[in-house]
């Protein structure tokens, strides 16, 4: 990520930066007759101290500035103004004053402490360590320097862990580390940007955008913040707007590698998806499939766009009657986005077309729970009906006819199947075979009874219970149906024409 300009203003500290005795009191005059400028400078400093004590840091700043203007070589004046700027959250300006204070007096312990504190607040933990080490060299028992040195090293450790975890794509761990680091470095843009980028990778777009927007309000040219804003839009499938932010980031930082890659991917995704949509509308399903597949290979991290691409490709597969492939694509879509209603609807229809009614009911229930519309309710009702029907005997399958078979086709089918499974034809078979054929013979007669009767057939096709209105199939007699169909004055019998061969003969 391109280096970010550090923040100069953050929320002011809740506890005032202490002024030590050296700073809070007027210095002992170097001569018995101090100059007028020095006396005036001391007066301004005293007034600054008074305002500082009352936490009126803006007025304190003004008087310390007047003191510096009168006596620009006094280290304590810069030290006091640095403390005031720190309380105002202006760590970049405070750093300049703290550095000037120790340039004027390298033995100024509190000056080194403030310099280190500013470095740490801005996220430069290594420089902070050097400042705190210098303070400890001057005063090895200084408790504040000891604690701040530990804090700076903790930040260095958080940075190290975050860098490793980012490479591992453990973005939650990175966010945790940056939150801890920001407790010590509240003005560090670099930490905030890394946190925001990881929040975006985790799909926590509002949080990521909030962090980036806060930075942009203070620095509208911050390339990293512009990149993160674009990244959030990109992952929310607002690709055109995302490209605008990436382009703007590259104007600010032409070598911003991540913005460059993201911009390239966004443009490629947009073009492939649009080309795929165009091919689909033109009925060129093979080309649409290829284009959607190419688009899916561009950026596996763009979950929302990829979910739509999978669903689109699933629609193409359903048009090509590759229903199992369509189901797989829709499943991939909802794995990426479990709120994607269109993918559930597409998969449910494919389940219906492949007679996987339990799965279809499950998907339609999910859809109806999310969007309780009349259309979704009807789709669920239809799937539930087909599921109920699928659990009954399939009389069409038993007779071996299509659901749109004519009356003559149903009769011909019954004749063939009834003769095939008649018990007399299998009288010489084993008991097990006889039992199985008798069962099939009964089912064939049952199927014919239902499908040859328009009223019963209508009720069966609509999924209604056949046991209602006297249609109790438990009292069914297959032999009576057979006799009625084949009946003649002399009866009927099966005659053997050879080993294993029989023919039907009327008497």
Coordinates of N, CA and C in Angstrom, one line a residue, residues 1 6 120-123 125 154-166 170-199 202 204 211:
X1 N 0.9 -1.2 0.0 CA 0.0 0.0 0.0 C 0.9 1.2 0.0
X6 N 0.4 11.1 7.5 CA -0.2 10.8 8.8 C -1.2 11.9 9.2
X120 N 5.0 7.7 18.2 CA 4.1 6.6 18.5 C 2.7 6.8 18.0
X121 N 2.2 8.0 18.4 CA 0.8 8.3 18.0 C 0.6 8.3 16.5
X122 N 1.7 8.7 15.8 CA 1.6 8.7 14.3 C 1.9 7.4 13.7
X123 N 2.3 6.4 14.5 CA 2.5 5.1 14.0 C 4.0 4.7 13.7
X125 N 6.7 3.5 15.3 CA 7.1 2.9 16.6 C 8.6 2.8 16.8
X154 N 5.3 -3.0 21.8 CA 4.1 -3.7 21.6 C 3.5 -3.4 20.2
X155 N 3.6 -2.1 19.8 CA 3.1 -1.7 18.5 C 3.9 -2.4 17.4
X156 N 5.2 -2.4 17.6 CA 6.1 -3.1 16.6 C 5.7 -4.6 16.5
X157 N 5.3 -5.2 17.6 CA 5.0 -6.6 17.5 C 3.6 -6.8 16.8
X158 N 2.7 -5.9 17.1 CA 1.4 -5.9 16.4 C 1.5 -5.8 14.9
X159 N 2.4 -4.9 14.5 CA 2.7 -4.6 13.1 C 3.2 -5.9 12.5
X160 N 4.2 -6.5 13.1 CA 4.8 -7.8 12.6 C 3.8 -8.9 12.4
X161 N 2.9 -9.1 13.4 CA 1.9 -10.1 13.4 C 0.9 -9.8 12.3
X162 N 0.5 -8.6 12.2 CA -0.5 -8.2 11.2 C 0.0 -8.4 9.8
X163 N 1.3 -8.1 9.6 CA 1.9 -8.3 8.2 C 1.9 -9.8 7.8
X164 N 2.2 -10.7 8.8 CA 2.2 -12.1 8.5 C 0.8 -12.6 8.3
X165 N -0.2 -12.1 9.1 CA -1.6 -12.6 9.0 C -2.2 -12.1 7.7
X166 N -1.8 -10.9 7.3 CA -2.4 -10.4 6.0 C -1.9 -11.3 4.9
X170 N -5.7 -13.9 6.9 CA -6.4 -14.0 8.2 C -6.8 -12.6 8.6
X171 N -7.8 -12.0 7.9 CA -8.1 -10.6 8.0 C -8.7 -10.3 9.4
X172 N -9.4 -11.2 10.0 CA -9.9 -10.9 11.3 C -8.8 -10.7 12.3
X173 N -7.7 -11.4 12.2 CA -6.6 -11.3 13.1 C -5.9 -9.9 12.8
X174 N -5.8 -9.5 11.6 CA -5.2 -8.2 11.3 C -6.0 -7.1 11.9
X175 N -7.3 -7.2 11.7 CA -8.2 -6.1 12.3 C -8.0 -6.1 13.8
X176 N -7.9 -7.2 14.5 CA -7.6 -7.3 15.9 C -6.3 -6.6 16.3
X177 N -5.2 -6.9 15.5 CA -3.9 -6.3 15.8 C -3.9 -4.8 15.6
X178 N -4.6 -4.3 14.5 CA -4.7 -2.9 14.2 C -5.5 -2.2 15.3
X179 N -6.5 -2.8 15.8 CA -7.3 -2.1 16.9 C -6.4 -2.0 18.1
X180 N -5.6 -3.0 18.4 CA -4.7 -2.9 19.6 C -3.6 -1.8 19.3
X181 N -3.1 -1.8 18.1 CA -2.0 -0.8 17.8 C -2.6 0.6 17.8
X182 N -3.8 0.8 17.3 CA -4.4 2.1 17.3 C -4.7 2.7 18.7
X183 N -4.7 1.8 19.7 CA -4.9 2.3 21.0 C -3.7 3.2 21.5
X184 N -2.5 2.8 20.9 CA -1.3 3.6 21.2 C -0.9 4.6 20.1
X185 N -1.5 4.3 18.9 CA -1.2 5.2 17.7 C -2.5 5.7 17.1
X186 N -3.2 6.5 17.8 CA -4.6 6.9 17.3 C -4.5 7.8 16.0
X187 N -3.4 8.3 15.7 CA -3.3 9.2 14.5 C -2.6 8.6 13.3
X188 N -2.5 7.3 13.4 CA -1.8 6.6 12.3 C -2.7 6.2 11.2
X189 N -2.6 6.9 10.0 CA -3.4 6.5 8.9 C -3.1 5.2 8.3
X190 N -1.8 4.8 8.4 CA -1.4 3.5 7.8 C -2.1 2.3 8.5
X191 N -2.2 2.4 9.9 CA -2.9 1.4 10.6 C -4.4 1.4 10.3
X192 N -5.0 2.6 10.2 CA -6.4 2.7 9.9 C -6.7 2.1 8.5
X193 N -5.9 2.4 7.5 CA -6.1 2.0 6.2 C -6.0 0.5 6.1
X194 N -5.0 -0.1 6.8 CA -4.9 -1.6 6.8 C -6.1 -2.2 7.4
X195 N -6.6 -1.7 8.5 CA -7.8 -2.2 9.1 C -9.0 -2.1 8.2
X196 N -9.1 -0.9 7.5 CA -10.2 -0.7 6.6 C -10.2 -1.7 5.4
X197 N -9.0 -1.9 4.9 CA -8.9 -2.9 3.8 C -9.3 -4.3 4.2
X198 N -8.9 -4.7 5.4 CA -9.3 -6.0 5.9 C -10.8 -6.1 6.2
X199 N -11.3 -5.0 6.7 CA -12.8 -5.0 6.9 C -13.5 -5.2 5.6
X202 N -13.4 -8.7 4.6 CA -14.3 -9.5 5.4 C -15.8 -9.2 5.1
X204 N -17.3 -6.4 5.6 CA -17.8 -5.4 6.6 C -17.7 -4.0 5.9
X211 N -14.2 4.2 8.0 CA -12.8 4.6 8.3 C -12.1 5.4 7.2

